[in-house]
Short mmCIF file of C-alpha atoms and ligand atoms in Angstrom, two decimals:
data_model
loop_
_atom_site.label_atom_id
_atom_site.label_comp_id
_atom_site.label_asym_id
_atom_site.label_seq_id
_atom_site.Cartn_x
_atom_site.Cartn_y
_atom_site.Cartn_z
CA MET A 293 1.90 -34.87 -9.50
CA ILE A 294 3.69 -31.84 -7.71
CA HIS A 295 2.09 -30.40 -4.60
CA ALA A 296 2.10 -26.74 -3.64
CA THR A 297 3.87 -26.33 -0.62
CA LEU A 298 2.36 -24.07 1.88
CA THR A 299 4.24 -23.02 5.14
CA PRO A 300 1.75 -21.71 8.36
CA PRO A 301 1.77 -18.16 8.26
CA SER A 302 4.72 -17.32 10.83
CA PHE A 303 4.76 -13.73 12.61
CA ASP A 304 7.37 -11.02 12.57
CA GLY A 305 7.62 -8.01 14.75
CA THR A 306 5.83 -7.46 17.91
CA ARG A 307 1.86 -8.63 18.65
CA LEU A 308 -0.21 -6.26 16.27
CA CYS A 309 -2.61 -5.50 18.96
CA ASP A 310 -0.15 -4.12 21.55
CA GLY A 311 0.96 -1.82 19.05
CA PHE A 312 -2.78 -0.21 18.62
CA LEU A 313 -2.75 0.61 22.38
CA SER A 314 0.18 2.24 22.69
CA GLU A 315 0.04 3.77 18.75
CA ALA A 316 -3.69 5.28 19.40
CA VAL A 317 -2.75 6.72 22.80
CA ALA A 318 0.12 8.41 21.00
CA GLY A 319 -1.41 9.44 18.22
CA LEU A 320 -4.28 11.06 19.62
CA SER A 321 -2.16 12.64 22.10
CA GLN A 322 -0.86 14.76 19.59
CA ALA A 323 -1.95 18.75 18.42
CA GLN A 324 -3.24 17.26 15.44
CA LYS A 325 -4.71 13.62 16.25
CA VAL A 326 -3.74 10.83 13.71
CA LEU A 327 -4.72 6.84 14.17
CA PRO A 328 -1.96 5.01 11.83
CA CYS A 329 -3.48 4.11 8.71
CA LYS A 330 -2.21 0.43 9.71
CA PHE A 331 -4.99 -0.12 11.99
CA LEU A 332 -7.56 -0.04 9.56
CA TYR A 333 -6.66 -3.26 8.10
CA ASP A 334 -8.05 -5.50 10.38
CA GLU A 335 -10.18 -8.18 8.90
CA GLU A 336 -13.23 -6.35 8.89
CA GLY A 337 -11.23 -3.34 7.19
CA SER A 338 -9.38 -5.28 4.90
CA LYS A 339 -13.08 -6.96 3.01
CA LEU A 340 -14.39 -2.93 3.06
CA PHE A 341 -11.04 -2.24 1.40
CA ASN A 342 -11.56 -4.92 -0.95
CA GLU A 343 -14.98 -3.46 -1.74
CA ILE A 344 -13.18 0.17 -2.24
CA CYS A 345 -11.37 -1.36 -5.15
CA GLU A 346 -14.68 -2.70 -6.96
CA LEU A 347 -16.24 1.13 -6.54
CA GLU A 348 -16.55 3.15 -9.79
CA GLU A 349 -15.27 6.24 -8.75
CA TYR A 350 -11.96 4.05 -7.40
CA TYR A 351 -10.04 4.03 -10.43
CA PRO A 352 -6.42 2.61 -8.94
CA THR A 353 -7.33 -0.87 -8.57
CA ARG A 354 -8.59 -1.76 -12.11
CA THR A 355 -6.48 0.84 -14.13
CA GLU A 356 -3.44 -0.92 -12.20
CA ASN A 357 -4.89 -4.19 -13.25
CA GLU A 358 -5.34 -3.12 -16.88
CA ILE A 359 -1.52 -1.78 -17.07
CA LEU A 360 -0.66 -5.48 -15.40
CA ARG A 361 -2.85 -7.67 -17.86
CA ASP A 362 -1.47 -5.57 -20.55
CA ASN A 363 2.31 -6.09 -20.35
CA ILE A 364 2.12 -8.94 -18.14
CA ASP A 365 5.23 -10.77 -21.18
CA GLU A 366 7.32 -7.94 -20.51
CA ILE A 367 6.67 -7.66 -16.78
CA ALA A 368 7.10 -11.21 -16.41
CA GLY A 369 10.17 -11.12 -18.46
CA LEU A 370 12.08 -8.43 -16.69
CA ILE A 371 10.69 -10.41 -13.04
CA GLY A 372 12.29 -13.31 -14.67
CA SER A 373 12.06 -16.95 -13.95
CA GLY A 374 13.78 -18.92 -10.43
CA CYS A 375 13.05 -15.74 -8.72
CA ARG A 376 11.72 -15.44 -4.84
CA LEU A 377 8.67 -12.78 -5.35
CA VAL A 378 7.68 -10.98 -2.15
CA GLU A 379 4.59 -8.87 -1.83
CA PHE A 380 4.35 -6.12 0.89
CA GLY A 381 0.65 -5.63 1.94
CA SER A 382 -1.02 -8.85 -0.07
CA GLY A 383 -4.49 -8.13 1.00
CA ASP A 384 -6.27 -10.80 -1.06
CA SER A 385 -3.13 -11.41 -3.62
CA ALA A 386 -5.87 -10.79 -6.67
CA LYS A 387 -3.28 -8.93 -8.67
CA THR A 388 -0.37 -11.55 -8.11
CA ARG A 389 -2.27 -14.12 -9.17
CA HIS A 390 -2.14 -13.15 -12.60
CA LEU A 391 1.72 -12.74 -12.69
CA LEU A 392 2.28 -16.19 -11.07
CA THR A 393 0.51 -17.41 -14.09
CA HIS A 394 3.25 -15.89 -16.06
CA LEU A 395 5.61 -17.04 -13.96
CA PRO A 396 6.04 -20.67 -14.00
CA GLY A 397 9.75 -21.04 -12.72
CA ILE A 398 9.49 -18.64 -9.76
CA ALA A 399 11.38 -20.17 -6.79
CA GLY A 400 8.68 -19.06 -4.12
CA TYR A 401 6.04 -16.60 -3.47
CA ILE A 402 6.26 -14.66 0.19
CA PRO A 403 3.15 -13.09 1.17
CA ILE A 404 3.02 -10.49 3.83
CA ASP A 405 0.35 -8.92 4.89
CA ILE A 406 -0.99 -7.19 8.70
CA SER A 407 -4.28 -9.28 8.24
CA GLY A 408 -3.66 -12.56 9.47
CA PRO A 409 -6.83 -14.35 8.53
CA GLN A 410 -6.95 -12.98 4.90
CA LEU A 411 -3.52 -13.83 4.33
CA LEU A 412 -4.07 -17.48 5.18
CA GLU A 413 -7.38 -17.68 3.01
CA SER A 414 -5.62 -16.50 -0.11
CA ALA A 415 -2.50 -18.38 0.38
CA VAL A 416 -4.84 -21.49 0.61
CA ARG A 417 -6.68 -20.60 -2.20
CA LEU A 418 -3.41 -19.77 -4.27
CA ALA A 419 -1.94 -23.33 -2.99
CA GLY A 420 -4.86 -24.87 -4.74
CA GLU A 421 -4.54 -22.91 -7.80
CA PHE A 422 -0.77 -23.25 -8.51
CA PRO A 423 0.45 -26.53 -7.51
CA GLY A 424 4.21 -27.04 -7.53
CA LEU A 425 4.27 -23.13 -6.10
CA GLU A 426 5.99 -22.65 -2.57
CA ILE A 427 3.97 -19.87 -0.81
CA VAL A 428 5.56 -19.00 2.61
CA PRO A 429 2.85 -16.72 4.58
CA LEU A 430 4.07 -14.17 6.78
CA GLU A 431 1.84 -12.11 9.07
CA ALA A 432 3.47 -8.63 9.52
CA ASP A 433 3.32 -5.34 9.53
CA TYR A 434 5.34 -4.76 6.27
CA GLU A 435 7.05 -1.82 7.40
CA GLU A 436 8.65 -4.17 10.37
CA VAL A 437 9.89 -7.09 8.53
CA SER A 438 13.38 -7.68 8.86
CA GLU A 439 14.17 -10.96 6.86
CA ILE A 440 12.28 -12.46 3.92
CA PRO A 441 11.75 -16.30 5.01
CA HIS A 442 13.68 -19.05 2.90
CA THR A 443 12.25 -21.12 0.32
CA ILE A 444 13.10 -24.80 -0.17
CA ARG A 445 14.63 -23.86 -4.04
CA ARG A 446 17.42 -21.59 -3.54
CA PRO A 447 16.31 -18.33 -5.82
CA GLN A 448 18.21 -16.52 -8.34
CA ARG A 449 17.40 -13.15 -7.09
CA THR A 450 14.43 -11.76 -4.92
CA VAL A 451 12.20 -9.07 -6.77
CA ALA A 452 9.71 -7.51 -4.35
CA PHE A 453 6.05 -6.50 -5.46
CA PHE A 454 4.43 -3.71 -3.85
CA PRO A 455 1.34 -2.71 -5.79
CA GLY A 456 -1.77 -0.86 -5.60
CA SER A 457 0.01 2.51 -4.87
CA THR A 458 0.58 1.84 -1.01
CA ILE A 459 3.89 3.46 -0.93
CA GLY A 460 1.75 6.48 -1.03
CA ASN A 461 0.66 5.60 2.45
CA PHE A 462 4.14 6.96 3.64
CA GLU A 463 5.04 10.51 3.71
CA PRO A 464 8.36 11.17 1.14
CA LEU A 465 10.83 10.93 3.35
CA ALA A 466 9.57 7.62 5.16
CA ALA A 467 8.71 6.11 1.60
CA ALA A 468 12.23 6.54 0.45
CA VAL A 469 13.74 4.80 4.02
CA PHE A 470 10.99 2.19 3.27
CA LEU A 471 12.45 1.87 -0.24
CA GLN A 472 15.84 1.76 0.93
CA ARG A 473 14.76 -1.24 3.21
CA ILE A 474 13.31 -3.00 0.47
CA ALA A 475 16.34 -2.70 -1.70
CA LEU A 476 18.63 -3.86 1.29
CA LEU A 477 16.30 -7.09 1.80
CA CYS A 478 16.03 -7.71 -1.74
CA GLY A 479 20.23 -7.68 -2.26
CA SER A 480 22.29 -6.66 -5.06
CA ASP A 481 20.72 -8.47 -7.80
CA GLY A 482 17.11 -7.37 -6.55
CA GLY A 483 14.21 -5.74 -7.88
CA LEU A 484 11.05 -3.81 -7.16
CA LEU A 485 7.49 -3.77 -9.22
CA ILE A 486 5.88 -1.14 -7.47
CA GLY A 487 2.42 0.60 -8.55
CA ILE A 488 1.92 4.42 -8.19
CA ASP A 489 -0.91 6.95 -8.24
CA ARG A 490 -0.32 9.81 -10.61
CA LYS A 491 -0.76 13.51 -9.70
CA LYS A 492 -4.25 14.45 -11.21
CA SER A 493 -7.21 16.54 -10.74
CA LYS A 494 -9.28 16.63 -7.83
CA ARG A 495 -12.10 16.00 -9.85
CA ILE A 496 -10.82 12.59 -10.46
CA LEU A 497 -9.31 12.38 -7.17
CA GLU A 498 -11.78 13.29 -4.35
CA PRO A 499 -14.70 11.14 -5.59
CA ALA A 500 -12.35 7.98 -5.58
CA TYR A 501 -11.99 8.58 -1.43
CA ASN A 502 -15.62 10.16 -1.31
CA ASP A 503 -17.55 7.45 -2.67
CA ARG A 504 -21.04 7.80 -3.33
CA ARG A 505 -22.20 4.43 -1.33
CA GLY A 506 -20.45 5.69 1.73
CA VAL A 507 -17.75 2.55 1.32
CA THR A 508 -14.92 4.46 2.43
CA ALA A 509 -16.63 6.44 5.26
CA LYS A 510 -17.56 3.09 6.37
CA PHE A 511 -13.75 2.10 6.18
CA ASN A 512 -12.70 5.16 7.60
CA LEU A 513 -14.66 4.91 10.58
CA GLY A 514 -14.27 1.38 11.06
CA ILE A 515 -10.94 2.45 12.95
CA LEU A 516 -12.74 3.72 15.56
CA ALA A 517 -15.08 0.69 15.95
CA ARG A 518 -12.02 -1.39 16.14
CA ALA A 519 -10.69 1.08 18.77
CA ASN A 520 -13.74 0.70 20.87
CA ARG A 521 -14.44 -3.33 20.58
CA GLU A 522 -10.49 -3.98 20.96
CA LEU A 523 -9.38 -1.21 23.23
CA GLY A 524 -12.33 -0.29 25.47
CA ALA A 525 -12.74 3.06 23.69
CA ASP A 526 -16.32 5.00 23.64
CA PHE A 527 -16.54 6.79 20.40
CA ASP A 528 -19.64 7.74 19.32
CA LEU A 529 -19.78 6.44 15.54
CA SER A 530 -22.35 8.92 14.77
CA ALA A 531 -20.56 12.03 16.10
CA PHE A 532 -17.68 11.30 13.72
CA ARG A 533 -17.95 12.17 9.80
CA HIS A 534 -15.57 10.79 7.17
CA ARG A 535 -13.85 13.45 4.79
CA ALA A 536 -11.01 12.87 2.12
CA PRO A 537 -9.72 16.46 0.55
CA TYR A 538 -6.88 16.34 -2.01
CA ASN A 539 -4.08 18.69 -0.39
CA GLU A 540 -2.72 20.20 -3.72
CA THR A 541 0.51 21.51 -1.94
CA ARG A 542 1.44 18.38 -0.66
CA GLY A 543 0.16 16.23 -3.14
CA ARG A 544 -1.82 13.76 -1.27
CA ILE A 545 -5.44 12.48 -0.53
CA GLU A 546 -5.89 13.24 3.35
CA MET A 547 -8.61 11.11 5.36
CA HIS A 548 -10.00 12.82 8.14
CA LEU A 549 -12.75 11.66 10.66
CA VAL A 550 -14.38 14.92 11.67
CA SER A 551 -15.77 15.68 15.20
CA GLN A 552 -19.35 16.98 14.76
CA ARG A 553 -19.45 18.79 18.16
CA ALA A 554 -17.44 19.10 21.32
CA GLN A 555 -16.93 15.80 22.75
CA ILE A 556 -14.46 14.08 25.22
CA VAL A 557 -13.56 10.39 24.23
CA HIS A 558 -12.29 7.77 26.80
CA LEU A 559 -9.38 5.61 26.11
CA ASP A 560 -7.33 3.33 28.29
CA SER A 561 -8.40 5.82 31.23
CA ARG A 562 -7.44 9.04 29.24
CA GLU A 563 -9.40 11.63 28.15
CA PHE A 564 -9.50 13.05 24.59
CA ARG A 565 -11.35 16.23 23.80
CA PHE A 566 -12.28 17.12 20.54
CA GLU A 567 -13.37 20.44 19.61
CA ASP A 568 -16.61 20.79 17.12
CA GLY A 569 -14.48 20.36 14.06
CA GLU A 570 -11.62 19.16 14.99
CA TYR A 571 -10.20 15.76 13.23
CA ILE A 572 -8.00 12.92 13.28
CA THR A 573 -6.33 12.03 10.71
CA THR A 574 -6.43 8.23 9.48
CA GLU A 575 -4.57 7.71 5.89
CA TYR A 576 -2.49 9.73 3.75
CA SER A 577 -2.35 9.01 -0.10
CA TYR A 578 0.40 10.60 -1.58
CA LYS A 579 0.29 11.26 -5.50
CA TYR A 580 3.42 11.28 -7.77
CA THR A 581 4.83 12.35 -10.72
CA LEU A 582 6.80 10.35 -12.86
CA PRO A 583 10.36 11.77 -12.60
CA GLY A 584 9.40 12.89 -8.46
CA PHE A 585 9.20 9.28 -7.77
CA ALA A 586 11.70 7.86 -9.92
CA GLY A 587 14.06 10.65 -7.81
CA LEU A 588 12.57 9.23 -4.89
CA ALA A 589 13.56 5.86 -5.73
CA LEU A 590 16.84 6.69 -6.83
CA ARG A 591 18.16 8.23 -3.44
CA ALA A 592 16.52 5.09 -2.34
CA GLY A 593 19.14 3.09 -4.07
CA PHE A 594 16.73 2.00 -7.08
CA GLU A 595 17.30 2.55 -10.78
CA LEU A 596 14.35 2.54 -12.98
CA VAL A 597 14.27 0.01 -15.52
CA ARG A 598 10.67 0.42 -17.53
CA HIS A 599 7.24 1.80 -16.48
CA TRP A 600 4.03 1.31 -17.83
CA GLU A 601 1.00 3.60 -17.76
CA ASP A 602 -2.93 3.79 -18.66
CA ARG A 603 -3.90 5.64 -21.79
CA ASP A 604 -5.14 8.32 -19.41
CA ARG A 605 -2.19 8.38 -17.41
CA LEU A 606 -3.66 7.90 -14.30
CA PHE A 607 -1.48 5.33 -12.72
CA SER A 608 1.99 4.02 -13.27
CA VAL A 609 3.82 0.32 -13.11
CA LEU A 610 7.27 0.88 -12.34
CA PHE A 611 10.04 -1.75 -12.71
CA LEU A 612 13.54 -0.77 -10.39
CA ARG A 613 16.35 -2.66 -9.64
CA VAL A 614 18.79 -2.28 -6.76
CA ARG A 615 21.20 -0.06 -8.00
CA ASP A 616 24.97 -1.09 -7.76
CA ARG A 617 26.95 1.28 -5.42
CA LYS A 618 29.06 2.91 -7.69
CA PRO A 619 28.18 6.80 -7.18
CA ARG A 620 26.76 8.21 -10.63
CA PRO A 621 26.75 11.92 -11.98
CA SER A 622 24.28 14.16 -10.05
CA GLY A 623 21.43 15.03 -12.04
CA ASP A 624 21.28 11.53 -13.81
CA LEU A 625 17.86 9.41 -13.35
CA PRO A 626 18.36 6.24 -14.97
CA GLY A 627 15.84 5.10 -16.93
CA LEU A 628 14.02 8.37 -17.03
CA ASP A 629 15.94 10.12 -19.57
CA ALA A 630 14.03 10.29 -23.15
CA THR A 631 10.71 8.55 -21.64
CA PRO A 632 7.60 9.43 -23.28
CA GLY A 633 4.65 10.77 -21.60
CA GLU A 634 7.04 13.19 -19.62
CA ALA A 635 4.81 16.15 -20.53
CA SER A 636 2.07 14.83 -19.19
CA GLU A 637 3.54 15.37 -15.76
CA SER A 638 2.75 19.23 -15.27
CA ARG A 639 -0.54 18.31 -16.23
CA GLN A 640 -3.41 18.77 -13.74
C1 LIG B 983 -3.88 0.80 -0.12
C2 LIG B 983 -3.29 2.84 0.41
C3 LIG B 983 -3.38 2.25 -1.69
O1 LIG B 983 -4.38 5.27 -0.80
O2 LIG B 983 -5.77 4.48 -2.53
C4 LIG B 983 -8.45 3.54 -0.66
C5 LIG B 983 -6.18 3.08 0.69
N1 LIG B 983 -8.00 4.36 1.45
N2 LIG B 983 -9.13 4.29 -0.48
C6 LIG B 983 -5.33 4.26 -1.40
C7 LIG B 983 -7.62 3.83 0.64
C8 LIG B 983 -9.35 4.63 1.26
C9 LIG B 983 -5.26 3.07 -0.60
N3 LIG B 983 -4.22 2.53 -0.25
#
């Protein structure tokens, strides 16, 4: 019997906790206070996020899973056998499990996640479930990955997997820069399987980020608890409230932590003043139209090969490939012409 190969997780980038202090201080010093969303995803936060994924109001996870399940043969065919599959922000690798079942010839799986404990736990579990699969986990802020770890088997190509509409965390310009980086990391024959959340009515969007059970609120407030625990800050968690409005103009959900009174918070021997009602921005979740996202990806060096959606067009999964460097006629968005379902893009 062939055993799975599991390389112990390696680290890339600076130590993550050093970053938290400097980035929190910098973020709270801005006129509009921010705490970068990656710090929501520590061990506790990752668990809460998994809980969010199970919520009735939170449609993205189950919808994306459904799209992946319904189209798995075609998707596996496009990824191709012999590839090196790299997942950015792998979490518990729940979505990948299904993909891997349909990719028997794969050269290796490289899960990248910022939460070390969750990364190791899910890699060990996957290794047990997929004998013969080489798993090379990488604990890193996926934005800072400069090289993809090698597998023992030489891969035919590298395909990135970026599910969950996590790309929505980036502001559009930063999203394009990040996609460009993925294109570079994957190289000329590379591919990208990515999930994006579609623009839709705020009647659907806002409940997804303001659930009745308050799991998202707990997840959001968790970043303050973490700052208290790890940085010695003195945030009063009962003096901040979670709120997540849809900013229609920008096309994004914004997660806020709203100060319930005028107060001063101490961190790193500094004082941060909050007015009553002032808020910290903790996360953006951008929503896209299909042509909007394909255009952004094109500028970043990817062309759309194929896309799938659910019947309500809540969510899309796209397969893109690294574009060859030859210039194209302007205005030409490869793969987007005569695509069914385009009429829905103007829909609310
Ligand atoms: C992990 C970025 C995909 O934007 O839907 C969910 C994060 N935050 N509920 C999203 C999130 C609050 C999630 N992503």
